[in-house]
Amino acid sequence: MTVKLNWEGDKVERVTLDHVSDAMVEFGLRCETAAKKRLQPNGHGVKTGTLRRSIHTATPGYNWAADNVAPTAATPERGGKEAKPTEKNGKLRLELGSGMEYAMAVHQGHGSFEGYHYLTEAVAEIKPKLPGILERHKLK
């Protein structure tokens, strides 16, 4: 008896990466929202809202420096858009941040200011929700 195997491992891997990619898009958008909530005009370093509006997800290789603009109340909202992760050697990558030149100082702190850690705290807040996000995007 001869059995012919129709190997579809590559197809299964691609479909799986597509579903995980969709989950990462959702995770990134949730992290973005959580980071923005940490920078509200209630004494948390918000004067114009430019930094808050600049926070977004991006595909690795994105030119963050191009996002740097003068802080005004009329700066564009960069977030809320789906950024697809990139895949390399079976690993997916997605970035979250701000291109504002002062973003790291507000995040990490400077001098006696300890910083708001708005990005890392947002990821820590959303991370426990990752299993549910992956569940919604699983293969059916």
PDB file of N, CA and C in Angstrom, residues 19-102:
ATOM      1  N   HIS A  19      -3.414  34.662  12.077  1.00  0.00           N
ATOM      2  CA  HIS A  19      -4.330  34.794  13.211  1.00  0.00           C
ATOM      3  C   HIS A  19      -3.637  35.445  14.405  1.00  0.00           C
ATOM      4  N   VAL A  20      -2.409  35.056  14.666  1.00  0.00           N
ATOM      5  CA  VAL A  20      -1.656  35.669  15.764  1.00  0.00           C
ATOM      6  C   VAL A  20      -1.377  37.134  15.435  1.00  0.00           C
ATOM      7  N   SER A  21      -1.126  37.441  14.185  1.00  0.00           N
ATOM      8  CA  SER A  21      -0.914  38.827  13.761  1.00  0.00           C
ATOM      9  C   SER A  21      -2.154  39.668  14.059  1.00  0.00           C
ATOM     10  N   ASP A  22      -3.324  39.137  13.755  1.00  0.00           N
ATOM     11  CA  ASP A  22      -4.574  39.847  14.050  1.00  0.00           C
ATOM     12  C   ASP A  22      -4.718  40.090  15.549  1.00  0.00           C
ATOM     13  N   ALA A  23      -4.341  39.101  16.348  1.00  0.00           N
ATOM     14  CA  ALA A  23      -4.404  39.248  17.803  1.00  0.00           C
ATOM     15  C   ALA A  23      -3.432  40.325  18.271  1.00  0.00           C
ATOM     16  N   MET A  24      -2.258  40.377  17.661  1.00  0.00           N
ATOM     17  CA  MET A  24      -1.279  41.397  18.041  1.00  0.00           C
ATOM     18  C   MET A  24      -1.763  42.798  17.690  1.00  0.00           C
ATOM     19  N   VAL A  25      -2.470  42.937  16.581  1.00  0.00           N
ATOM     20  CA  VAL A  25      -3.039  44.239  16.216  1.00  0.00           C
ATOM     21  C   VAL A  25      -3.993  44.689  17.325  1.00  0.00           C
ATOM     22  N   GLU A  26      -4.878  43.786  17.754  1.00  0.00           N
ATOM     23  CA  GLU A  26      -5.818  44.128  18.826  1.00  0.00           C
ATOM     24  C   GLU A  26      -5.077  44.454  20.120  1.00  0.00           C
ATOM     25  N   PHE A  27      -4.092  43.637  20.472  1.00  0.00           N
ATOM     26  CA  PHE A  27      -3.309  43.866  21.685  1.00  0.00           C
ATOM     27  C   PHE A  27      -2.631  45.236  21.617  1.00  0.00           C
ATOM     28  N   GLY A  28      -2.032  45.559  20.475  1.00  0.00           N
ATOM     29  CA  GLY A  28      -1.360  46.845  20.314  1.00  0.00           C
ATOM     30  C   GLY A  28      -2.309  48.024  20.470  1.00  0.00           C
ATOM     31  N   LEU A  29      -3.489  47.929  19.877  1.00  0.00           N
ATOM     32  CA  LEU A  29      -4.464  49.007  19.987  1.00  0.00           C
ATOM     33  C   LEU A  29      -4.954  49.173  21.423  1.00  0.00           C
ATOM     34  N   ARG A  30      -5.120  48.057  22.120  1.00  0.00           N
ATOM     35  CA  ARG A  30      -5.537  48.133  23.532  1.00  0.00           C
ATOM     36  C   ARG A  30      -4.442  48.775  24.386  1.00  0.00           C
ATOM     37  N   CYS A  31      -3.185  48.424  24.118  1.00  0.00           N
ATOM     38  CA  CYS A  31      -2.057  49.029  24.843  1.00  0.00           C
ATOM     39  C   CYS A  31      -1.980  50.525  24.552  1.00  0.00           C
ATOM     40  N   GLU A  32      -2.195  50.879  23.306  1.00  0.00           N
ATOM     41  CA  GLU A  32      -2.192  52.287  22.903  1.00  0.00           C
ATOM     42  C   GLU A  32      -3.247  53.064  23.690  1.00  0.00           C
ATOM     43  N   THR A  33      -4.450  52.544  23.759  1.00  0.00           N
ATOM     44  CA  THR A  33      -5.534  53.194  24.492  1.00  0.00           C
ATOM     45  C   THR A  33      -5.197  53.331  25.969  1.00  0.00           C
ATOM     46  N   ALA A  34      -4.650  52.268  26.548  1.00  0.00           N
ATOM     47  CA  ALA A  34      -4.287  52.294  27.972  1.00  0.00           C
ATOM     48  C   ALA A  34      -3.179  53.317  28.238  1.00  0.00           C
ATOM     49  N   ALA A  35      -2.225  53.447  27.324  1.00  0.00           N
ATOM     50  CA  ALA A  35      -1.146  54.431  27.482  1.00  0.00           C
ATOM     51  C   ALA A  35      -1.704  55.844  27.419  1.00  0.00           C
ATOM     52  N   LYS A  36      -2.618  56.080  26.488  1.00  0.00           N
ATOM     53  CA  LYS A  36      -3.216  57.412  26.342  1.00  0.00           C
ATOM     54  C   LYS A  36      -4.008  57.800  27.593  1.00  0.00           C
ATOM     55  N   LYS A  37      -4.654  56.829  28.230  1.00  0.00           N
ATOM     56  CA  LYS A  37      -5.428  57.107  29.444  1.00  0.00           C
ATOM     57  C   LYS A  37      -4.534  57.585  30.584  1.00  0.00           C
ATOM     58  N   ARG A  38      -3.268  57.189  30.545  1.00  0.00           N
ATOM     59  CA  ARG A  38      -2.334  57.594  31.589  1.00  0.00           C
ATOM     60  C   ARG A  38      -1.868  59.038  31.427  1.00  0.00           C
ATOM     61  N   LEU A  39      -2.142  59.630  30.304  1.00  0.00           N
ATOM     62  CA  LEU A  39      -1.768  61.029  30.050  1.00  0.00           C
ATOM     63  C   LEU A  39      -3.042  61.836  29.814  1.00  0.00           C
ATOM     64  N   GLN A  40      -3.681  62.210  30.881  1.00  0.00           N
ATOM     65  CA  GLN A  40      -4.927  62.973  30.803  1.00  0.00           C
ATOM     66  C   GLN A  40      -4.731  64.346  31.443  1.00  0.00           C
ATOM     67  N   PRO A  41      -5.521  65.331  31.050  1.00  0.00           N
ATOM     68  CA  PRO A  41      -5.357  66.684  31.583  1.00  0.00           C
ATOM     69  C   PRO A  41      -5.832  66.831  33.032  1.00  0.00           C
ATOM     70  N   ASN A  42      -5.414  65.944  33.888  1.00  0.00           N
ATOM     71  CA  ASN A  42      -5.782  66.038  35.309  1.00  0.00           C
ATOM     72  C   ASN A  42      -4.519  66.114  36.171  1.00  0.00           C
ATOM     73  N   GLY A  43      -3.512  66.791  35.658  1.00  0.00           N
ATOM     74  CA  GLY A  43      -2.283  66.918  36.415  1.00  0.00           C
ATOM     75  C   GLY A  43      -1.217  65.917  36.016  1.00  0.00           C
ATOM     76  N   HIS A  44      -1.469  65.116  35.009  1.00  0.00           N
ATOM     77  CA  HIS A  44      -0.483  64.128  34.575  1.00  0.00           C
ATOM     78  C   HIS A  44       0.344  64.636  33.402  1.00  0.00           C
ATOM     79  N   GLY A  45       0.877  65.826  33.515  1.00  0.00           N
ATOM     80  CA  GLY A  45       1.805  66.328  32.519  1.00  0.00           C
ATOM     81  C   GLY A  45       1.207  66.722  31.188  1.00  0.00           C
ATOM     82  N   VAL A  46      -0.101  66.872  31.109  1.00  0.00           N
ATOM     83  CA  VAL A  46      -0.727  67.207  29.831  1.00  0.00           C
ATOM     84  C   VAL A  46      -0.981  68.713  29.772  1.00  0.00           C
ATOM     85  N   LYS A  47      -0.373  69.334  28.772  1.00  0.00           N
ATOM     86  CA  LYS A  47      -0.621  70.758  28.549  1.00  0.00           C
ATOM     87  C   LYS A  47      -1.423  70.950  27.272  1.00  0.00           C
ATOM     88  N   THR A  48      -0.965  70.321  26.184  1.00  0.00           N
ATOM     89  CA  THR A  48      -1.650  70.477  24.896  1.00  0.00           C
ATOM     90  C   THR A  48      -2.275  69.176  24.400  1.00  0.00           C
ATOM     91  N   GLY A  49      -1.850  68.043  24.931  1.00  0.00           N
ATOM     92  CA  GLY A  49      -2.347  66.748  24.473  1.00  0.00           C
ATOM     93  C   GLY A  49      -1.571  66.175  23.303  1.00  0.00           C
ATOM     94  N   THR A  50      -0.523  66.880  22.875  1.00  0.00           N
ATOM     95  CA  THR A  50       0.252  66.430  21.717  1.00  0.00           C
ATOM     96  C   THR A  50       0.888  65.073  21.956  1.00  0.00           C
ATOM     97  N   LEU A  51       1.502  64.878  23.120  1.00  0.00           N
ATOM     98  CA  LEU A  51       2.144  63.595  23.411  1.00  0.00           C
ATOM     99  C   LEU A  51       1.112  62.473  23.410  1.00  0.00           C
ATOM    100  N   ARG A  52      -0.010  62.697  24.068  1.00  0.00           N
ATOM    101  CA  ARG A  52      -1.062  61.669  24.121  1.00  0.00           C
ATOM    102  C   ARG A  52      -1.523  61.301  22.705  1.00  0.00           C
ATOM    103  N   ARG A  53      -1.775  62.290  21.863  1.00  0.00           N
ATOM    104  CA  ARG A  53      -2.236  62.023  20.499  1.00  0.00           C
ATOM    105  C   ARG A  53      -1.160  61.363  19.638  1.00  0.00           C
ATOM    106  N   SER A  54       0.102  61.496  20.045  1.00  0.00           N
ATOM    107  CA  SER A  54       1.190  60.929  19.242  1.00  0.00           C
ATOM    108  C   SER A  54       1.421  59.439  19.498  1.00  0.00           C
ATOM    109  N   ILE A  55       0.877  58.905  20.566  1.00  0.00           N
ATOM    110  CA  ILE A  55       1.094  57.491  20.906  1.00  0.00           C
ATOM    111  C   ILE A  55       0.339  56.609  19.919  1.00  0.00           C
ATOM    112  N   HIS A  56       1.069  55.640  19.352  1.00  0.00           N
ATOM    113  CA  HIS A  56       0.432  54.721  18.407  1.00  0.00           C
ATOM    114  C   HIS A  56       1.285  53.476  18.207  1.00  0.00           C
ATOM    115  N   THR A  57       0.687  52.480  17.582  1.00  0.00           N
ATOM    116  CA  THR A  57       1.425  51.281  17.204  1.00  0.00           C
ATOM    117  C   THR A  57       1.975  51.489  15.789  1.00  0.00           C
ATOM    118  N   ALA A  58       3.036  50.736  15.502  1.00  0.00           N
ATOM    119  CA  ALA A  58       3.657  50.869  14.181  1.00  0.00           C
ATOM    120  C   ALA A  58       4.380  49.583  13.824  1.00  0.00           C
ATOM    121  N   THR A  59       4.553  49.411  12.543  1.00  0.00           N
ATOM    122  CA  THR A  59       5.338  48.296  12.018  1.00  0.00           C
ATOM    123  C   THR A  59       6.813  48.588  12.284  1.00  0.00           C
ATOM    124  N   PRO A  60       7.588  47.580  12.697  1.00  0.00           N
ATOM    125  CA  PRO A  60       9.012  47.815  12.902  1.00  0.00           C
ATOM    126  C   PRO A  60       9.653  48.451  11.667  1.00  0.00           C
ATOM    127  N   GLY A  61      10.527  49.393  11.923  1.00  0.00           N
ATOM    128  CA  GLY A  61      11.150  50.146  10.842  1.00  0.00           C
ATOM    129  C   GLY A  61      10.462  51.479  10.598  1.00  0.00           C
ATOM    130  N   TYR A  62       9.353  51.711  11.291  1.00  0.00           N
ATOM    131  CA  TYR A  62       8.618  52.963  11.155  1.00  0.00           C
ATOM    132  C   TYR A  62       9.525  54.135  11.532  1.00  0.00           C
ATOM    133  N   ASN A  63       9.402  55.254  10.833  1.00  0.00           N
ATOM    134  CA  ASN A  63      10.212  56.437  11.100  1.00  0.00           C
ATOM    135  C   ASN A  63       9.542  57.275  12.194  1.00  0.00           C
ATOM    136  N   TRP A  64       9.818  56.948  13.443  1.00  0.00           N
ATOM    137  CA  TRP A  64       9.201  57.634  14.577  1.00  0.00           C
ATOM    138  C   TRP A  64       9.550  59.120  14.594  1.00  0.00           C
ATOM    139  N   ALA A  65      10.766  59.466  14.216  1.00  0.00           N
ATOM    140  CA  ALA A  65      11.192  60.860  14.264  1.00  0.00           C
ATOM    141  C   ALA A  65      10.325  61.759  13.379  1.00  0.00           C
ATOM    142  N   ALA A  66       9.737  61.200  12.348  1.00  0.00           N
ATOM    143  CA  ALA A  66       8.882  61.992  11.448  1.00  0.00           C
ATOM    144  C   ALA A  66       7.589  62.434  12.145  1.00  0.00           C
ATOM    145  N   ASP A  67       7.262  61.817  13.273  1.00  0.00           N
ATOM    146  CA  ASP A  67       6.057  62.193  14.021  1.00  0.00           C
ATOM    147  C   ASP A  67       6.263  63.425  14.897  1.00  0.00           C
ATOM    148  N   ASN A  68       7.507  63.827  15.104  1.00  0.00           N
ATOM    149  CA  ASN A  68       7.795  64.928  16.009  1.00  0.00           C
ATOM    150  C   ASN A  68       7.270  66.241  15.438  1.00  0.00           C
ATOM    151  N   VAL A  69       6.374  66.867  16.177  1.00  0.00           N
ATOM    152  CA  VAL A  69       5.792  68.148  15.771  1.00  0.00           C
ATOM    153  C   VAL A  69       5.796  69.079  16.980  1.00  0.00           C
ATOM    154  N   ALA A  70       5.628  70.360  16.725  1.00  0.00           N
ATOM    155  CA  ALA A  70       5.537  71.316  17.828  1.00  0.00           C
ATOM    156  C   ALA A  70       4.269  71.038  18.626  1.00  0.00           C
ATOM    157  N   PRO A  71       4.357  71.073  19.947  1.00  0.00           N
ATOM    158  CA  PRO A  71       3.171  70.808  20.759  1.00  0.00           C
ATOM    159  C   PRO A  71       2.135  71.931  20.677  1.00  0.00           C
ATOM    160  N   THR A  72       0.983  71.587  20.148  1.00  0.00           N
ATOM    161  CA  THR A  72      -0.157  72.511  20.100  1.00  0.00           C
ATOM    162  C   THR A  72      -1.419  71.688  20.283  1.00  0.00           C
ATOM    163  N   ALA A  73      -2.517  72.351  20.502  1.00  0.00           N
ATOM    164  CA  ALA A  73      -3.795  71.658  20.676  1.00  0.00           C
ATOM    165  C   ALA A  73      -4.339  71.118  19.352  1.00  0.00           C
ATOM    166  N   ALA A  74      -3.682  71.456  18.229  1.00  0.00           N
ATOM    167  CA  ALA A  74      -4.194  71.061  16.908  1.00  0.00           C
ATOM    168  C   ALA A  74      -3.357  69.963  16.244  1.00  0.00           C
ATOM    169  N   THR A  75      -2.500  69.279  16.993  1.00  0.00           N
ATOM    170  CA  THR A  75      -1.681  68.236  16.382  1.00  0.00           C
ATOM    171  C   THR A  75      -2.543  67.029  16.018  1.00  0.00           C
ATOM    172  N   PRO A  76      -2.110  66.251  15.028  1.00  0.00           N
ATOM    173  CA  PRO A  76      -2.930  65.129  14.559  1.00  0.00           C
ATOM    174  C   PRO A  76      -2.959  63.948  15.523  1.00  0.00           C
ATOM    175  N   GLU A  77      -4.050  63.218  15.501  1.00  0.00           N
ATOM    176  CA  GLU A  77      -4.172  61.952  16.233  1.00  0.00           C
ATOM    177  C   GLU A  77      -3.479  60.889  15.403  1.00  0.00           C
ATOM    178  N   ARG A  78      -2.463  60.264  15.956  1.00  0.00           N
ATOM    179  CA  ARG A  78      -1.716  59.238  15.236  1.00  0.00           C
ATOM    180  C   ARG A  78      -2.232  57.838  15.540  1.00  0.00           C
ATOM    181  N   GLY A  79      -2.952  57.687  16.621  1.00  0.00           N
ATOM    182  CA  GLY A  79      -3.392  56.363  17.046  1.00  0.00           C
ATOM    183  C   GLY A  79      -4.709  55.930  16.441  1.00  0.00           C
ATOM    184  N   GLY A  80      -5.136  54.746  16.879  1.00  0.00           N
ATOM    185  CA  GLY A  80      -6.414  54.204  16.447  1.00  0.00           C
ATOM    186  C   GLY A  80      -6.384  53.524  15.098  1.00  0.00           C
ATOM    187  N   LYS A  81      -5.204  53.387  14.527  1.00  0.00           N
ATOM    188  CA  LYS A  81      -5.089  52.742  13.218  1.00  0.00           C
ATOM    189  C   LYS A  81      -4.386  51.398  13.383  1.00  0.00           C
ATOM    190  N   GLU A  82      -4.855  50.413  12.658  1.00  0.00           N
ATOM    191  CA  GLU A  82      -4.262  49.085  12.743  1.00  0.00           C
ATOM    192  C   GLU A  82      -2.890  49.071  12.078  1.00  0.00           C
ATOM    193  N   ALA A  83      -1.896  48.649  12.827  1.00  0.00           N
ATOM    194  CA  ALA A  83      -0.557  48.441  12.284  1.00  0.00           C
ATOM    195  C   ALA A  83      -0.292  46.944  12.327  1.00  0.00           C
ATOM    196  N   LYS A  84      -0.009  46.367  11.187  1.00  0.00           N
ATOM    197  CA  LYS A  84       0.253  44.927  11.114  1.00  0.00           C
ATOM    198  C   LYS A  84       1.679  44.630  11.558  1.00  0.00           C
ATOM    199  N   PRO A  85       1.854  43.621  12.389  1.00  0.00           N
ATOM    200  CA  PRO A  85       3.218  43.237  12.769  1.00  0.00           C
ATOM    201  C   PRO A  85       3.975  42.670  11.567  1.00  0.00           C
ATOM    202  N   THR A  86       5.294  42.729  11.649  1.00  0.00           N
ATOM    203  CA  THR A  86       6.112  42.109  10.618  1.00  0.00           C
ATOM    204  C   THR A  86       6.579  40.757  11.131  1.00  0.00           C
ATOM    205  N   GLU A  87       6.808  39.854  10.211  1.00  0.00           N
ATOM    206  CA  GLU A  87       7.245  38.496  10.549  1.00  0.00           C
ATOM    207  C   GLU A  87       8.650  38.279  10.018  1.00  0.00           C
ATOM    208  N   LYS A  88       9.496  37.727  10.868  1.00  0.00           N
ATOM    209  CA  LYS A  88      10.843  37.360  10.455  1.00  0.00           C
ATOM    210  C   LYS A  88      11.216  36.092  11.214  1.00  0.00           C
ATOM    211  N   ASN A  89      11.546  35.067  10.452  1.00  0.00           N
ATOM    212  CA  ASN A  89      11.923  33.779  11.042  1.00  0.00           C
ATOM    213  C   ASN A  89      10.853  33.240  11.995  1.00  0.00           C
ATOM    214  N   GLY A  90       9.599  33.408  11.618  1.00  0.00           N
ATOM    215  CA  GLY A  90       8.500  32.873  12.419  1.00  0.00           C
ATOM    216  C   GLY A  90       8.160  33.691  13.646  1.00  0.00           C
ATOM    217  N   LYS A  91       8.761  34.876  13.806  1.00  0.00           N
ATOM    218  CA  LYS A  91       8.469  35.737  14.950  1.00  0.00           C
ATOM    219  C   LYS A  91       7.811  37.013  14.446  1.00  0.00           C
ATOM    220  N   LEU A  92       6.801  37.463  15.184  1.00  0.00           N
ATOM    221  CA  LEU A  92       6.072  38.670  14.833  1.00  0.00           C
ATOM    222  C   LEU A  92       6.514  39.818  15.731  1.00  0.00           C
ATOM    223  N   ARG A  93       6.619  41.007  15.145  1.00  0.00           N
ATOM    224  CA  ARG A  93       7.011  42.193  15.903  1.00  0.00           C
ATOM    225  C   ARG A  93       6.075  43.352  15.583  1.00  0.00           C
ATOM    226  N   LEU A  94       5.762  44.106  16.644  1.00  0.00           N
ATOM    227  CA  LEU A  94       4.942  45.299  16.533  1.00  0.00           C
ATOM    228  C   LEU A  94       5.500  46.306  17.534  1.00  0.00           C
ATOM    229  N   GLU A  95       5.481  47.578  17.188  1.00  0.00           N
ATOM    230  CA  GLU A  95       6.025  48.597  18.070  1.00  0.00           C
ATOM    231  C   GLU A  95       4.923  49.495  18.607  1.00  0.00           C
ATOM    232  N   LEU A  96       5.145  50.033  19.798  1.00  0.00           N
ATOM    233  CA  LEU A  96       4.235  50.968  20.447  1.00  0.00           C
ATOM    234  C   LEU A  96       5.075  52.117  20.968  1.00  0.00           C
ATOM    235  N   GLY A  97       4.675  53.337  20.672  1.00  0.00           N
ATOM    236  CA  GLY A  97       5.459  54.458  21.178  1.00  0.00           C
ATOM    237  C   GLY A  97       4.971  55.788  20.679  1.00  0.00           C
ATOM    238  N   SER A  98       5.884  56.763  20.772  1.00  0.00           N
ATOM    239  CA  SER A  98       5.632  58.125  20.337  1.00  0.00           C
ATOM    240  C   SER A  98       6.909  58.650  19.694  1.00  0.00           C
ATOM    241  N   GLY A  99       6.754  59.445  18.664  1.00  0.00           N
ATOM    242  CA  GLY A  99       7.908  60.037  18.011  1.00  0.00           C
ATOM    243  C   GLY A  99       8.266  61.413  18.552  1.00  0.00           C
ATOM    244  N   MET A 100       7.552  61.885  19.559  1.00  0.00           N
ATOM    245  CA  MET A 100       7.846  63.204  20.120  1.00  0.00           C
ATOM    246  C   MET A 100       9.210  63.173  20.789  1.00  0.00           C
ATOM    247  N   GLU A 101      10.009  64.212  20.550  1.00  0.00           N
ATOM    248  CA  GLU A 101      11.376  64.209  21.070  1.00  0.00           C
ATOM    249  C   GLU A 101      11.425  64.191  22.594  1.00  0.00           C
ATOM    250  N   TYR A 102      10.375  64.636  23.260  1.00  0.00           N
ATOM    251  CA  TYR A 102      10.353  64.653  24.719  1.00  0.00           C
ATOM    252  C   TYR A 102       9.610  63.451  25.321  1.00  0.00           C
TER     253      TYR A 102
END
